[in-house]
Coordinates of C-alpha atoms in Angstrom, one line a residue:
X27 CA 0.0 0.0 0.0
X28 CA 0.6 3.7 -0.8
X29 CA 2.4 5.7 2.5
X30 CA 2.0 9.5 2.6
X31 CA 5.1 11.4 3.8
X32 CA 3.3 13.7 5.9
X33 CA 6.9 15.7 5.7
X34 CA 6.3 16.5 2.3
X35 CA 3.1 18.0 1.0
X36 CA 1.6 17.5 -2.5
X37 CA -1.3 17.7 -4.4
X38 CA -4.2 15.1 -3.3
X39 CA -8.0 14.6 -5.3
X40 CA -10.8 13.9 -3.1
X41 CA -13.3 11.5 -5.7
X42 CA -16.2 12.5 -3.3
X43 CA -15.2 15.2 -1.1
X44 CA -18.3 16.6 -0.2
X45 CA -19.0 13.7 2.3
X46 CA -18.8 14.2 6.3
X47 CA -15.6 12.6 6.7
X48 CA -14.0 12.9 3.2
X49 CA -14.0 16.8 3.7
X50 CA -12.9 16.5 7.3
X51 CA -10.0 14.4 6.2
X52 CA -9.1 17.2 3.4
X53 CA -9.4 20.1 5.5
X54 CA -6.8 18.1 7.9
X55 CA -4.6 18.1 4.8
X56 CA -5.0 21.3 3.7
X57 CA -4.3 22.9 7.2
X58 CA -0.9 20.6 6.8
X59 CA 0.0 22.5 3.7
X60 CA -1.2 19.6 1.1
X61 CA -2.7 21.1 -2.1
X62 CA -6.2 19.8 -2.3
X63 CA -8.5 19.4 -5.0
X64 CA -11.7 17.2 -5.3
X65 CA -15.3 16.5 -6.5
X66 CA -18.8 15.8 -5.8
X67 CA -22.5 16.0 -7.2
X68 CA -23.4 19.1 -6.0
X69 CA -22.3 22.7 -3.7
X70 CA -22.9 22.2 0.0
X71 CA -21.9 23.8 2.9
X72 CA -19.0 21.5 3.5
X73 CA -17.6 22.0 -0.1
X74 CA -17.9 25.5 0.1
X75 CA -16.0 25.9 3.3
X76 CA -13.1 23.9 1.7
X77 CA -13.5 26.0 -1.4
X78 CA -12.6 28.9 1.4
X79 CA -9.8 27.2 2.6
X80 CA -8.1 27.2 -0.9
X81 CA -9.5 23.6 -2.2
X82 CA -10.3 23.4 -6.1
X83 CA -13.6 21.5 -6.1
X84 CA -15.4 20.2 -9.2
X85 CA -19.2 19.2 -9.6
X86 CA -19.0 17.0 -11.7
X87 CA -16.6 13.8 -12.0
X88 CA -14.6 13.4 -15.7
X89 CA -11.3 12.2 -16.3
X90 CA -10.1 15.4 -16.8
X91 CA -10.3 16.8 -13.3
X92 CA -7.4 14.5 -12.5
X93 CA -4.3 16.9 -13.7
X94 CA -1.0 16.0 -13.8
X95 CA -0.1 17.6 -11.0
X96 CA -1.8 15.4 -8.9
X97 CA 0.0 12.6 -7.0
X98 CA -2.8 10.8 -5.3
X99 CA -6.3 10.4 -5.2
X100 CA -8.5 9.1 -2.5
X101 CA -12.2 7.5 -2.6
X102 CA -14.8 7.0 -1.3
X103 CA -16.7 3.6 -0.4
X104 CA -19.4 4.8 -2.9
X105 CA -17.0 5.0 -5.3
X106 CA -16.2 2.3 -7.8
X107 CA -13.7 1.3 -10.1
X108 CA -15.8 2.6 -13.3
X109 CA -15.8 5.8 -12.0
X110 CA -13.9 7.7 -14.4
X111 CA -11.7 9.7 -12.2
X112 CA -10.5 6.2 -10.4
X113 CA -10.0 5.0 -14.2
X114 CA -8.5 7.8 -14.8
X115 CA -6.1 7.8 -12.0
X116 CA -5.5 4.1 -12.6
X117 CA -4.8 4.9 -16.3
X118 CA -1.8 7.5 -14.9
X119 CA -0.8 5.1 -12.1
X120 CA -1.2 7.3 -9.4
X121 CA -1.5 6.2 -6.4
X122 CA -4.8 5.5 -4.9
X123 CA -6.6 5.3 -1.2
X124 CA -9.6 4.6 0.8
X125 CA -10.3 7.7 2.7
X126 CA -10.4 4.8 5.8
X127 CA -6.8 4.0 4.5
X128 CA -5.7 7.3 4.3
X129 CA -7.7 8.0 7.9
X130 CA -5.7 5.6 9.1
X131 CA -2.1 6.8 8.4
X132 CA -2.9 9.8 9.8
X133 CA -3.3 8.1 12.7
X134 CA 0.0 7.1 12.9
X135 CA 1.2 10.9 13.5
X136 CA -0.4 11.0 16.7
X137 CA 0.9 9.5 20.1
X138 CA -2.4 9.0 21.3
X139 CA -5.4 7.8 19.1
X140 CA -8.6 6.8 20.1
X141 CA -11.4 5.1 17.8
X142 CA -15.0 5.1 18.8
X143 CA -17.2 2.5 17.4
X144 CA -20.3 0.7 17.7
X145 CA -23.6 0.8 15.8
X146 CA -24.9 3.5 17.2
X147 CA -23.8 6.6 19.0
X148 CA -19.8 7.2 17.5
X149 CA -20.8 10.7 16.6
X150 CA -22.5 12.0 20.3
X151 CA -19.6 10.3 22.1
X152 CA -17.0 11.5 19.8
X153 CA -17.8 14.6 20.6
X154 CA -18.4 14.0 23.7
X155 CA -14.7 13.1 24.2
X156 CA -13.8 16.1 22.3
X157 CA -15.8 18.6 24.6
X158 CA -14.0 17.0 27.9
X159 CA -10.6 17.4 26.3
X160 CA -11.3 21.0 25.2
X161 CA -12.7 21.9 28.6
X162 CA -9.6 20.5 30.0
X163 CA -7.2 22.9 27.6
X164 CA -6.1 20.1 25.8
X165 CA -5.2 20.4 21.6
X166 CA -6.6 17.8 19.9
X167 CA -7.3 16.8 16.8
X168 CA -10.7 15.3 15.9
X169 CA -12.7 14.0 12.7
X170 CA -16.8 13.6 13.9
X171 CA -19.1 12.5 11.4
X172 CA -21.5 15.3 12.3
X173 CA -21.2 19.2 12.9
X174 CA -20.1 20.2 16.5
X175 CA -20.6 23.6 17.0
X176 CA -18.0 24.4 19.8
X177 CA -15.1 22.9 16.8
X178 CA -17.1 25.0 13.7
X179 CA -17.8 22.1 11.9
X180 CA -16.9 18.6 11.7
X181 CA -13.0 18.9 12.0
X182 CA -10.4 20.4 14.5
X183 CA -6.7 20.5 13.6
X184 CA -4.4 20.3 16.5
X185 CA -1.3 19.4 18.1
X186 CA 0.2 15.8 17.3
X187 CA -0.7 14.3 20.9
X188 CA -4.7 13.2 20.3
X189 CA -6.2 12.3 17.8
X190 CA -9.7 11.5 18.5
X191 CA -12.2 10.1 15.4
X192 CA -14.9 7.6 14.8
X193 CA -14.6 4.5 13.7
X194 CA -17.3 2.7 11.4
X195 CA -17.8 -1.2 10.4
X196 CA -19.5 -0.3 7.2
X197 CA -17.3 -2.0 4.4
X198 CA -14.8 -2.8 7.1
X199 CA -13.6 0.2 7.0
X200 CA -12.3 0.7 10.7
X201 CA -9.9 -2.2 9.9
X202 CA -7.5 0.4 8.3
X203 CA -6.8 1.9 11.3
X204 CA -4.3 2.1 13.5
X205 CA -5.6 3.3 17.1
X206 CA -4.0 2.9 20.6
X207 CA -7.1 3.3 22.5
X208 CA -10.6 2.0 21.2
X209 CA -14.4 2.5 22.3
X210 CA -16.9 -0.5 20.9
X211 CA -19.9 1.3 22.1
X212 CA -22.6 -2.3 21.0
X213 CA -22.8 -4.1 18.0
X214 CA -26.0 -4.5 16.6
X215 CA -27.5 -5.7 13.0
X216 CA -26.8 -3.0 10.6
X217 CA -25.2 -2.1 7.5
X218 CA -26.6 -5.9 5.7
X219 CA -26.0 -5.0 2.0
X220 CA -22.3 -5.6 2.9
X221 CA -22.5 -7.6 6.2
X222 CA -23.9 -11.0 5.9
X223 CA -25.5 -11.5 9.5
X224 CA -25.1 -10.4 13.2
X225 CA -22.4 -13.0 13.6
X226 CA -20.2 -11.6 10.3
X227 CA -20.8 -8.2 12.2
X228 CA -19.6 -9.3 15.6
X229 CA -16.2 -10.7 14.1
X230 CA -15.4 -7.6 12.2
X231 CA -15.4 -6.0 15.6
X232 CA -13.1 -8.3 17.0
X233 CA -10.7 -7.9 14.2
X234 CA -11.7 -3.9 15.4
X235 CA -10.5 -4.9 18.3
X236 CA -7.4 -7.4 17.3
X237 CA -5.8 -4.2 15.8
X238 CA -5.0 -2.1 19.6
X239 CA -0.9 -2.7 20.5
X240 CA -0.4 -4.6 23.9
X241 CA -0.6 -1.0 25.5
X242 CA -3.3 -0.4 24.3
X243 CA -6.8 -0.1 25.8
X244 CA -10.2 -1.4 25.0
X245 CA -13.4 0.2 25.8
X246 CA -16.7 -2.2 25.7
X247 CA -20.2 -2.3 26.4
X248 CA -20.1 -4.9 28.7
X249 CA -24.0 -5.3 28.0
X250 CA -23.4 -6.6 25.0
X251 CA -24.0 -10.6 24.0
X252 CA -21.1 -13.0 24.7
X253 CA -18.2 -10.1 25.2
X254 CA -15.8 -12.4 25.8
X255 CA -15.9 -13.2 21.7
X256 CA -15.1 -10.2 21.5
X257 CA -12.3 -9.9 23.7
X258 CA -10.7 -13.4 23.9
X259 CA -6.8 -13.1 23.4
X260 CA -6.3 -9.3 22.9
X261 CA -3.4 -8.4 25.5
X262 CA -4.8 -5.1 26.1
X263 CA -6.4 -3.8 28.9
X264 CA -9.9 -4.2 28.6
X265 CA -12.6 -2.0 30.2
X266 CA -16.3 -2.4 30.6
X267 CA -18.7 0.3 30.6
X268 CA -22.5 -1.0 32.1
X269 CA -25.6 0.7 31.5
X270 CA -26.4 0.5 35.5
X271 CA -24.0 0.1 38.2
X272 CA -22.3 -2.3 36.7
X273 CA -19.2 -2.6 35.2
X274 CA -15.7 -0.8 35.6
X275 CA -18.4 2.5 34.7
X276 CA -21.6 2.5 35.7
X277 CA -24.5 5.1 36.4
X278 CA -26.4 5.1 40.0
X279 CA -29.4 7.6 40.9
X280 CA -29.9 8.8 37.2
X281 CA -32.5 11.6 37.7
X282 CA -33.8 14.5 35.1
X283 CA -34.5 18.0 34.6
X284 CA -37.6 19.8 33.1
X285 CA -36.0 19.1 29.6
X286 CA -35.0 15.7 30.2
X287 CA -31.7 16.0 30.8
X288 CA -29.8 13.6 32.6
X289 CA -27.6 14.0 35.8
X290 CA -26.1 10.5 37.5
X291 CA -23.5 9.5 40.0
X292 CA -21.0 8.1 38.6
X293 CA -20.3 4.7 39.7
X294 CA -16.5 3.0 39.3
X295 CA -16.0 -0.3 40.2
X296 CA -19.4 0.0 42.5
X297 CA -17.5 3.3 44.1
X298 CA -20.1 6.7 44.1
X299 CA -17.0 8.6 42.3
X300 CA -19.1 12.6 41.6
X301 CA -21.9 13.7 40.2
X302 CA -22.4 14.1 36.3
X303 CA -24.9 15.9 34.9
X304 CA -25.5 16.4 31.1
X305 CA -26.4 18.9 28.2
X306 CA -28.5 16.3 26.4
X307 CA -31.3 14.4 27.0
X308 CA -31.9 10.2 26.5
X309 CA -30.8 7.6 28.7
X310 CA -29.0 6.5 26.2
X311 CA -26.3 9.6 26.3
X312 CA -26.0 8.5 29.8
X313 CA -24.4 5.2 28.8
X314 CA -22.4 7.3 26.1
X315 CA -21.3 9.5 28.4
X316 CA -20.1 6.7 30.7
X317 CA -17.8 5.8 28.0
X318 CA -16.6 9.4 27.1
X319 CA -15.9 9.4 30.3
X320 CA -13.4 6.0 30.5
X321 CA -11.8 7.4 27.4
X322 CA -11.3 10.5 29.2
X323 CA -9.9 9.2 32.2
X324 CA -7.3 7.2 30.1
X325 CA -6.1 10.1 28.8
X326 CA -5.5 12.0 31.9
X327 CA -8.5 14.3 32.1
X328 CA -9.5 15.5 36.0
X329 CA -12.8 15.0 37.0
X330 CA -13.5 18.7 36.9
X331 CA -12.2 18.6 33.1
X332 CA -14.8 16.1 32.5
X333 CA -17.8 17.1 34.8
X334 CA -17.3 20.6 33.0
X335 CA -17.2 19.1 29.0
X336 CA -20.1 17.2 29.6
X337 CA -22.7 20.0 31.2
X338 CA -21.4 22.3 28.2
X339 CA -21.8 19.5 25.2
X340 CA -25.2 20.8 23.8
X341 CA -25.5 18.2 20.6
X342 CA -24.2 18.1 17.6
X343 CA -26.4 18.9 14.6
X344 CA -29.2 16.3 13.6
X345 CA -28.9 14.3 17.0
X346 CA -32.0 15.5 19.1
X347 CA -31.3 19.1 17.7
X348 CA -34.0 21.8 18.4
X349 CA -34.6 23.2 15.2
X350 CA -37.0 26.3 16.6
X351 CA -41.4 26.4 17.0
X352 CA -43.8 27.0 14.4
X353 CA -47.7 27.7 15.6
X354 CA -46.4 26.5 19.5
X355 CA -45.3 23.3 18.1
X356 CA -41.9 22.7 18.9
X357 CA -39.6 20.6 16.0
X358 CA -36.5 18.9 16.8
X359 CA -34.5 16.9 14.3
X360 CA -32.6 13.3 14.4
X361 CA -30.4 11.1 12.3
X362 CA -31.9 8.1 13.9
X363 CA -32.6 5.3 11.2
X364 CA -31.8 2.2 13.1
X365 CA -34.7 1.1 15.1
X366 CA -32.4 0.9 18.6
X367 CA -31.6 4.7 17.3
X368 CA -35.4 5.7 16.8
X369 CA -36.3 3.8 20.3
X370 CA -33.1 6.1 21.9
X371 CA -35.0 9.2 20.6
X372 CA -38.2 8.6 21.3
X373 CA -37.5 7.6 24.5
X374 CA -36.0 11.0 25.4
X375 CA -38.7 12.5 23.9
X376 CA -41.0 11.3 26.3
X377 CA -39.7 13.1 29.2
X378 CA -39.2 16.4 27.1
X379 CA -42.2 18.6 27.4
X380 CA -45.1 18.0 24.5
X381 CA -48.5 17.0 24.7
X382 CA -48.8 15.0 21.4
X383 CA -45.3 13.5 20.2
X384 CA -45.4 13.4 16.4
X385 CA -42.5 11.4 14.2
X386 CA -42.0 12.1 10.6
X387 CA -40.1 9.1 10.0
X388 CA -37.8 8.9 6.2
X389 CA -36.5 4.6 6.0
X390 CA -32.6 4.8 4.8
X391 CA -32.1 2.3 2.1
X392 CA -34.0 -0.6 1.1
X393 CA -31.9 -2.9 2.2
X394 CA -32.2 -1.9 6.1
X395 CA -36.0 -1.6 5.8
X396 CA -36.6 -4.8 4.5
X397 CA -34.1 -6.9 6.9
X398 CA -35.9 -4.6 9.9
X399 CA -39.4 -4.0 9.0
X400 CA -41.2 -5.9 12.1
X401 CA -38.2 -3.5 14.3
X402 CA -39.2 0.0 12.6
X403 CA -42.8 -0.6 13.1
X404 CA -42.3 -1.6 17.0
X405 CA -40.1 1.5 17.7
X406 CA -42.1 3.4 15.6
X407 CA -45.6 3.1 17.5
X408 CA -43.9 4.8 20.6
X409 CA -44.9 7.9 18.9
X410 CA -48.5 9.1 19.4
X411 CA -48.4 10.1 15.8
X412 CA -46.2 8.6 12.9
X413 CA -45.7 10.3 9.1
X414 CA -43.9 8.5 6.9
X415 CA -41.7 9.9 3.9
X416 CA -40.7 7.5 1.0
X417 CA -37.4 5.2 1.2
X418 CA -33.9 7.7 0.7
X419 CA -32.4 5.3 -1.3
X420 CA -28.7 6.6 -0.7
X421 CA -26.1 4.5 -2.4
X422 CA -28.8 1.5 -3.5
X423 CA -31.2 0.8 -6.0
X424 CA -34.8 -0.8 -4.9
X425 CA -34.5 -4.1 -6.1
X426 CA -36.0 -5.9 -2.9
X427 CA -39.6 -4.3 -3.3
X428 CA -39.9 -2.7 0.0
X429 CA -41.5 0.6 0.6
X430 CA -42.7 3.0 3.4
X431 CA -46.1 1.2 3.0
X432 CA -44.6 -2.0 3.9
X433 CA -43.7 0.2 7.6
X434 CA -47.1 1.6 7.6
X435 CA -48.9 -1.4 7.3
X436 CA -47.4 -3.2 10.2
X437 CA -48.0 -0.2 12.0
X438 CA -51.6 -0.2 11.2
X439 CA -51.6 -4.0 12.4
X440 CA -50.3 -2.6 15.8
X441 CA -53.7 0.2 15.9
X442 CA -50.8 3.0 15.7
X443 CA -51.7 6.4 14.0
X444 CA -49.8 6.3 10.7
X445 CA -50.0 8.4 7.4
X446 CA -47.7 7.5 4.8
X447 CA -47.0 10.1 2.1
X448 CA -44.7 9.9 -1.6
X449 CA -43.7 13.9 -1.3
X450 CA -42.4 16.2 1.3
X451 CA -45.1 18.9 0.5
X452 CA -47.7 16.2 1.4
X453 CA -46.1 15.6 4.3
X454 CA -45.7 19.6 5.3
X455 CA -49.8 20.1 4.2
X456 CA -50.6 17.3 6.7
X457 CA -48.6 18.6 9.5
X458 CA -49.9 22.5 9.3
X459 CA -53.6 20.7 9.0
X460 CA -53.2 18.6 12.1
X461 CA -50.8 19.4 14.3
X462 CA -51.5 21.5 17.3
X463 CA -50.0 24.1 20.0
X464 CA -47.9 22.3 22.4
X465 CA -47.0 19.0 20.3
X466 CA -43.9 17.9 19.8
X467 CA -42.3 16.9 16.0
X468 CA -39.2 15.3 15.4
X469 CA -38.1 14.5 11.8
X470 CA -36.0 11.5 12.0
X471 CA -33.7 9.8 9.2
X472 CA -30.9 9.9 8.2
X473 CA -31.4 11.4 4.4
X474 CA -32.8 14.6 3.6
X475 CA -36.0 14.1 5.8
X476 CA -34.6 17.5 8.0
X477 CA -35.6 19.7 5.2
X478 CA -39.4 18.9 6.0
X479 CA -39.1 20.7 9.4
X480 CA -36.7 23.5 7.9
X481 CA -39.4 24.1 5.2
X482 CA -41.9 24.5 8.2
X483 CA -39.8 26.9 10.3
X484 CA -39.0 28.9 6.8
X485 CA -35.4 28.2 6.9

């Protein structure tokens, strides 16, 4: 494989830079005086902030956007080897990377690097992590797969000591990595275009796993099924996180504020060790917060450091975010589309303050719906009110005849309160119509389902 010389900048394409991480990854470059150039489908606002920073982005990938100037180009996994600015750098044997490839010799400049992982919840306890170690004047240098205010956006260059990122199974990616330290937050069924089953799933997190040095340490829901498959013959140090008392991090006397927001004593190894109280609501950031919290402490941080980062983390866009009110209803936006994600949310919801709890729900991909139908509709029915928008077929094509309906139906079986829609002005009609003062909406999805409340609130 390809190694960069960090030492020595050049010129890098970017074959899909507008993605979260992609454009993270070049901004890192560009800050370490790489020349950067790259394309996508379309302006957004991550494009045009690299655009600012002196990147050359085109919208529109030909063969002729790779120059000869260029002396490697990087893709992503949406990419394939038709696309004509792979064949084209192919055709000029330039060297060529996965951005998890090149994600991962970056992470070979740092002394300390931790991965977070798991099925759900690598981009809260990411930045999480991030907003202990900043509150603790620490430099580091972090790639989230969402927009963190408190950073500006979804990247922070810093000094060479941390490095902090996520770490995600789809494709197998996060086996090009190279961490010291390594959260597994659960492992759940997910991602099964590429993964065959739940068991397939479970042993590319142990080869997650297999990847820490002997020094290394591992961070691991110790809820999760059979751990020790997991675990069995790494020579790291291992800890467990519980989602009670239990555990080597555990949560005692969780109680809530008139938002919903969490406060807990924190328990280590059964020992009342301060009180934490958090910026975001769910119990489910409580159990992330326990293992922001081990990764924390691994790296030094005081309890002050991390009692402080945590009260200040307000979310990160698209993760329980307030979006604003429209007619007294209040609308809140998630990128929940697994149903353990969308039973997280709703959860929370519950204890924030609403009379009706509406959720205009968008599937994401065909093949998640139809593996998970019976799930969606379960979680779903929490809500008092369920809209649903049509499929967001992201990288895949419907060739497993699934739709929204399918969702609705099921739902309908269970007596819930469902309307399914095929357009986004349906779905706004329907909400002006019905919705009342006092109710609470969430969009949820992870496509383009957050322009339905934007729309609403004239954004």
């Amino acid at each position: 494989m390809y190694q960069i010389d960090f030492e020595t900048p050049m010129a890098v394409h970017f074959i899909g830079i507008g993605g979260i991480s992609m454009s993270g990854l070049a901004e890192i470059l560009i800050k370490e005086g790489f020349s950067v150039s790259g394309s996508d489908t379309r302006p957004t606002g991550l494009t045009e902030h690299l655009e600012g920073l002196g990147a050359r982005i085109y919208y529109e990938q030909k063969a002729e956007n790779i120059g000869e100037d260029i002396k490697l180009a990087v893709y992503t996994a949406a990419v394939h080897k038709d696309n004509p600015e792979y064949a084209q750098a192919v055709r000029m044997q330039i060297p060529i990377l996965s951005r998890a490839q090149l994600l991962g010799q970056m992470m070979k400049n740092y002394s300390h690097a931790l991965a977070i992982a798991g099925t759900h919840g690598k981009t809260t306890t990411t930045s999480m992590v991030t907003e202990i170690l900043l509150a603790e004047g620490l430099d580091p240098t972090v790639s989230v797969g969402g927009i963190l205010h408190s950073i500006g956006g979804n990247i922070r260059v810093g000094g060479k000591e941390l490095f902090v990122t996520e770490a995600c199974e789809y494709t197998n990616s996060f086996l090009s990595f190279f961490p010291t330290m390594e959260v597994i937050l659960n492992i759940e069924a997910d991602h099964l275009d590429f993964f065959k089953d739940l068991d397939d799933i479970r042993r590319s997190f142990r080869a997650f796993a297999q990847r820490l040095p002997k020094d290394g340490l591992l961070i691991l829901d110790g809820n999760i099924d059979a751990p020790e498959e997991i675990t069995e013959g790494i020579e790291c140090r291992v800890v467990t996180v519980g989602h009670h008392g239990d555990g080597d991090y555990g949560a005692a006397e969780v109680a809530y504020d008139e938002l919903g927001r969490p406060s807990f004593t924190l328990m280590k190894k059964g020992i009342p060790s301060g009180r934490i109280s958090l910026g975001v609501v769910g119990d489910h950031n409580v159990y992330n917060a326990l293992a922001a919290i081990g990764a924390a402490e691994a790296m030094g941080v005081s309890m002050e450091g991390i009692q402080r980062g945590l009260k200040d983390f307000a979310g990160t866009e698209r993760r329980f975010e307030i979006k604003g009110q429209i007619g007294g209803v209040t609308v809140i936006d998630d990128y929940a589309h697994h149903p353990q994600e969308i039973a997280a949310t709703l959860t929370a919801a519950e204890r924030f303050p609403h009379k009706k709890l509406w959720c205009v729900f968008q599937p994401h991909t065909y093949s998640r719906t139809k593996a998970l139908l019976d799930d969606f509709a379960r979680e779903l029915a929490k809500a008092d009110e369920v809209v649903l928008a049509p499929i967001y077929p992201a990288r895949e094509t419907d060739t497993l005849g699934v739709s929204s309906e399918d969702i609705a139906e099921r739902l309908r079986e269970a007596n819930a309160s469902v309307n399914c829609f095929s357009t986004f002005d349906e779905i706004e009609t329907f909400i002006l119509k019905n919705c009342s003062p006092g109710d609470l909406l969430i969009t949820m999805g992870a496509g383009d389902i957050v322009k339905v409340g934007e729309r609403l609130l004239g954004h």
